[in-house]
Amino acid sequence: MQPSMPEATDLHLEHTRHLFLSERARRETIRGSISTPVAAISFAVFALGTLASEIDASRWQEAPGLAILVLGAAAIAALFASAWQVLMAEWLFVYHEPPRVADLVQPPGTPPEQAQARLRATLTASYAVAYEQYLRGNAASSRHRTWALRLIVLSLLLQALAFAVLPFQRVAG
């Protein structure tokens, strides 16, 4: 004999629906906040272009020139790592969708008196599954977004240091 599932009440259905909708709203908030690191990446690329036009690459053997090149290379690496984190955060939004309700519903043929209870149980289960998938995806996307921000800040700090060393390259020549 198969163990029977406990009956899903209207309270269960409303609770799981509320959890799902809250997590879906959180997902959209996270998705919207990804624009911050993307905008910072574009700013950092512009700043790197400015740095590249100001450095005298022929003097790379001198300490200031070498320091600027190393800092610039590290800034570029952090910039690419940040872009990767943004890509991974967005990837989870695209490929971390809950299953369709139709995939959870069993074929028709259920007696009418059981149909409502089965539908309520199916909806409750689908909200619960979707909530858990969104919860996992949101947690991972939040981590990726946070790392993207950290890496872009690191890139900008490295660029600032490179710009701070730039006058010493000019003086040394």
mmCIF file of C-alpha atoms in Angstrom:
data_model
loop_
_atom_site.group_PDB
_atom_site.id
_atom_site.type_symbol
_atom_site.label_atom_id
_atom_site.label_comp_id
_atom_site.label_asym_id
_atom_site.label_seq_id
_atom_site.Cartn_x
_atom_site.Cartn_y
_atom_site.Cartn_z
ATOM 1 C CA MET A 1 0.000 0.000 0.000
ATOM 2 C CA GLN A 2 1.314 3.398 -0.984
ATOM 3 C CA PRO A 3 1.574 6.024 1.754
ATOM 4 C CA SER A 4 -0.959 8.766 1.194
ATOM 5 C CA MET A 5 0.027 12.403 1.032
ATOM 6 C CA PRO A 6 -1.493 14.642 3.657
ATOM 7 C CA GLU A 7 -4.334 16.727 2.291
ATOM 8 C CA ALA A 8 -3.325 20.184 1.138
ATOM 9 C CA THR A 9 -5.622 22.702 2.721
ATOM 10 C CA ASP A 10 -6.392 26.186 1.453
ATOM 11 C CA LEU A 11 -3.973 27.456 4.094
ATOM 12 C CA HIS A 12 -1.184 25.268 2.669
ATOM 13 C CA LEU A 13 -1.953 26.532 -0.809
ATOM 14 C CA GLU A 14 -1.959 30.205 0.218
ATOM 15 C CA HIS A 15 1.199 29.818 2.271
ATOM 16 C CA THR A 16 3.185 28.143 -0.507
ATOM 17 C CA ARG A 17 1.824 30.646 -3.037
ATOM 18 C CA HIS A 18 2.930 33.528 -0.789
ATOM 19 C CA LEU A 19 6.421 32.018 -0.393
ATOM 20 C CA PHE A 20 6.694 31.540 -4.147
ATOM 21 C CA LEU A 21 5.541 35.082 -4.962
ATOM 22 C CA SER A 22 7.930 36.557 -2.384
ATOM 23 C CA GLU A 23 10.861 34.660 -3.831
ATOM 24 C CA ARG A 24 9.837 35.624 -7.361
ATOM 25 C CA ALA A 25 9.792 39.299 -6.304
ATOM 26 C CA ARG A 26 13.250 38.837 -4.753
ATOM 27 C CA ARG A 27 14.413 37.325 -8.027
ATOM 28 C CA GLU A 28 13.312 40.398 -9.960
ATOM 29 C CA THR A 29 15.032 42.666 -7.424
ATOM 30 C CA ILE A 30 18.284 40.742 -7.810
ATOM 31 C CA ARG A 31 17.933 40.798 -11.573
ATOM 32 C CA GLY A 32 17.394 44.552 -11.552
ATOM 33 C CA SER A 33 20.426 45.121 -9.342
ATOM 34 C CA ILE A 34 22.720 43.383 -11.837
ATOM 35 C CA SER A 35 22.711 46.631 -13.807
ATOM 36 C CA THR A 36 24.991 48.187 -11.144
ATOM 37 C CA PRO A 37 28.026 45.986 -11.851
ATOM 38 C CA VAL A 38 27.325 46.170 -15.589
ATOM 39 C CA ALA A 39 27.429 49.981 -15.477
ATOM 40 C CA ALA A 40 30.580 49.863 -13.340
ATOM 41 C CA ILE A 41 32.211 47.505 -15.849
ATOM 42 C CA SER A 42 31.591 49.963 -18.673
ATOM 43 C CA PHE A 43 33.069 52.774 -16.558
ATOM 44 C CA ALA A 44 36.108 50.620 -15.752
ATOM 45 C CA VAL A 45 36.676 49.842 -19.432
ATOM 46 C CA PHE A 46 36.647 53.568 -20.204
ATOM 47 C CA ALA A 47 39.116 54.200 -17.365
ATOM 48 C CA LEU A 48 41.410 51.449 -18.668
ATOM 49 C CA GLY A 49 41.361 53.094 -22.084
ATOM 50 C CA THR A 50 42.417 56.364 -20.519
ATOM 51 C CA LEU A 51 45.190 54.635 -18.585
ATOM 52 C CA ALA A 52 46.392 52.866 -21.735
ATOM 53 C CA SER A 53 46.610 56.151 -23.614
ATOM 54 C CA GLU A 54 48.626 57.798 -20.813
ATOM 55 C CA ILE A 55 51.227 55.103 -20.113
ATOM 56 C CA ASP A 56 54.552 55.013 -21.913
ATOM 57 C CA ALA A 57 54.780 51.278 -22.614
ATOM 58 C CA SER A 58 58.327 51.585 -23.986
ATOM 59 C CA ARG A 59 59.521 52.249 -20.422
ATOM 60 C CA TRP A 60 58.094 49.026 -18.969
ATOM 61 C CA GLN A 61 61.503 48.011 -17.547
ATOM 62 C CA GLU A 62 61.447 50.919 -15.104
ATOM 63 C CA ALA A 63 59.716 50.386 -11.748
ATOM 64 C CA PRO A 64 56.823 52.848 -12.287
ATOM 65 C CA GLY A 65 56.093 51.506 -15.772
ATOM 66 C CA LEU A 66 56.220 47.907 -14.597
ATOM 67 C CA ALA A 67 53.977 48.719 -11.616
ATOM 68 C CA ILE A 68 51.418 50.381 -13.902
ATOM 69 C CA LEU A 69 51.428 47.424 -16.298
ATOM 70 C CA VAL A 70 51.044 44.893 -13.465
ATOM 71 C CA LEU A 71 48.261 46.900 -11.827
ATOM 72 C CA GLY A 72 46.549 47.347 -15.189
ATOM 73 C CA ALA A 73 46.776 43.630 -15.971
ATOM 74 C CA ALA A 74 45.372 42.764 -12.536
ATOM 75 C CA ALA A 75 42.572 45.303 -13.078
ATOM 76 C CA ILE A 76 41.749 43.706 -16.429
ATOM 77 C CA ALA A 77 41.708 40.231 -14.829
ATOM 78 C CA ALA A 78 39.358 41.462 -12.088
ATOM 79 C CA LEU A 79 37.210 43.113 -14.753
ATOM 80 C CA PHE A 80 36.866 39.872 -16.714
ATOM 81 C CA ALA A 81 36.140 37.924 -13.514
ATOM 82 C CA SER A 82 33.443 40.466 -12.644
ATOM 83 C CA ALA A 83 31.889 40.124 -16.093
ATOM 84 C CA TRP A 84 31.924 36.331 -15.658
ATOM 85 C CA GLN A 85 30.075 36.656 -12.340
ATOM 86 C CA VAL A 86 27.449 38.882 -13.969
ATOM 87 C CA LEU A 87 27.054 36.337 -16.749
ATOM 88 C CA MET A 88 26.641 33.493 -14.240
ATOM 89 C CA ALA A 89 24.050 35.445 -12.245
ATOM 90 C CA GLU A 90 22.021 36.070 -15.392
ATOM 91 C CA TRP A 91 22.511 32.482 -16.561
ATOM 92 C CA LEU A 92 20.772 31.244 -13.416
ATOM 93 C CA PHE A 93 17.771 33.457 -14.143
ATOM 94 C CA VAL A 94 17.445 32.039 -17.622
ATOM 95 C CA TYR A 95 18.101 28.379 -16.831
ATOM 96 C CA HIS A 96 16.724 28.001 -13.312
ATOM 97 C CA GLU A 97 13.017 27.919 -13.982
ATOM 98 C CA PRO A 98 10.582 25.792 -12.009
ATOM 99 C CA PRO A 99 8.748 22.965 -13.761
ATOM 100 C CA ARG A 100 5.484 23.717 -15.490
ATOM 101 C CA VAL A 101 2.333 22.894 -13.511
ATOM 102 C CA ALA A 102 1.159 20.782 -16.442
ATOM 103 C CA ASP A 103 4.194 18.550 -15.909
ATOM 104 C CA LEU A 104 3.168 17.945 -12.293
ATOM 105 C CA VAL A 105 -0.498 17.143 -12.979
ATOM 106 C CA GLN A 106 -1.451 13.542 -13.470
ATOM 107 C CA PRO A 107 -3.675 12.586 -16.413
ATOM 108 C CA PRO A 108 -7.412 13.225 -16.101
ATOM 109 C CA GLY A 109 -9.754 10.520 -14.907
ATOM 110 C CA THR A 110 -9.977 11.494 -11.287
ATOM 111 C CA PRO A 111 -13.510 11.443 -9.856
ATOM 112 C CA PRO A 112 -14.988 14.990 -9.526
ATOM 113 C CA GLU A 113 -15.063 14.866 -5.715
ATOM 114 C CA GLN A 114 -11.329 14.162 -5.673
ATOM 115 C CA ALA A 115 -10.482 16.565 -8.487
ATOM 116 C CA GLN A 116 -10.546 19.685 -6.296
ATOM 117 C CA ALA A 117 -8.382 18.097 -3.604
ATOM 118 C CA ARG A 118 -5.961 16.801 -6.249
ATOM 119 C CA LEU A 119 -5.803 20.211 -7.927
ATOM 120 C CA ARG A 120 -5.175 21.963 -4.590
ATOM 121 C CA ALA A 121 -2.461 19.437 -3.728
ATOM 122 C CA THR A 122 -0.892 19.829 -7.175
ATOM 123 C CA LEU A 123 -0.918 23.618 -6.979
ATOM 124 C CA THR A 124 0.502 23.523 -3.457
ATOM 125 C CA ALA A 125 3.241 21.144 -4.566
ATOM 126 C CA SER A 126 4.036 23.201 -7.662
ATOM 127 C CA TYR A 127 4.306 26.405 -5.635
ATOM 128 C CA ALA A 128 6.546 24.610 -3.146
ATOM 129 C CA VAL A 129 8.793 23.229 -5.903
ATOM 130 C CA ALA A 130 8.961 26.600 -7.666
ATOM 131 C CA TYR A 131 9.715 28.360 -4.383
ATOM 132 C CA GLU A 132 12.594 26.015 -3.602
ATOM 133 C CA GLN A 133 14.040 26.385 -7.108
ATOM 134 C CA TYR A 134 13.792 30.160 -6.947
ATOM 135 C CA LEU A 135 15.297 30.126 -3.447
ATOM 136 C CA ARG A 136 18.342 28.157 -4.628
ATOM 137 C CA GLY A 137 18.677 30.199 -7.815
ATOM 138 C CA ASN A 138 18.292 33.505 -5.999
ATOM 139 C CA ALA A 139 20.916 32.558 -3.432
ATOM 140 C CA ALA A 140 23.391 31.626 -6.157
ATOM 141 C CA SER A 141 22.586 34.708 -8.253
ATOM 142 C CA SER A 142 22.996 36.934 -5.195
ATOM 143 C CA ARG A 143 26.431 35.438 -4.564
ATOM 144 C CA HIS A 144 27.447 35.973 -8.195
ATOM 145 C CA ARG A 145 26.161 39.557 -8.155
ATOM 146 C CA THR A 146 28.025 40.268 -4.912
ATOM 147 C CA TRP A 147 31.245 38.830 -6.308
ATOM 148 C CA ALA A 148 30.773 40.854 -9.490
ATOM 149 C CA LEU A 149 30.547 44.007 -7.394
ATOM 150 C CA ARG A 150 33.567 43.069 -5.289
ATOM 151 C CA LEU A 151 35.656 42.311 -8.348
ATOM 152 C CA ILE A 152 34.690 45.508 -10.119
ATOM 153 C CA VAL A 153 35.600 47.495 -6.998
ATOM 154 C CA LEU A 154 38.930 45.647 -6.936
ATOM 155 C CA SER A 155 39.480 46.493 -10.611
ATOM 156 C CA LEU A 156 38.697 50.157 -9.979
ATOM 157 C CA LEU A 157 41.028 50.259 -6.962
ATOM 158 C CA LEU A 158 43.837 48.693 -9.001
ATOM 159 C CA GLN A 159 43.240 51.258 -11.736
ATOM 160 C CA ALA A 160 43.301 54.060 -9.185
ATOM 161 C CA LEU A 161 46.662 52.794 -7.935
ATOM 162 C CA ALA A 162 47.950 52.628 -11.511
ATOM 163 C CA PHE A 163 46.825 56.216 -12.084
ATOM 164 C CA ALA A 164 48.547 57.195 -8.827
ATOM 165 C CA VAL A 165 51.828 55.708 -10.090
ATOM 166 C CA LEU A 166 51.512 57.340 -13.533
ATOM 167 C CA PRO A 167 53.107 60.699 -12.539
ATOM 168 C CA PHE A 168 56.184 58.821 -11.252
ATOM 169 C CA GLN A 169 56.669 57.267 -14.693
ATOM 170 C CA ARG A 170 56.684 60.704 -16.278
ATOM 171 C CA VAL A 171 59.149 62.076 -13.703
ATOM 172 C CA ALA A 172 61.504 59.119 -14.057
ATOM 173 C CA GLY A 173 61.959 59.833 -17.774
#
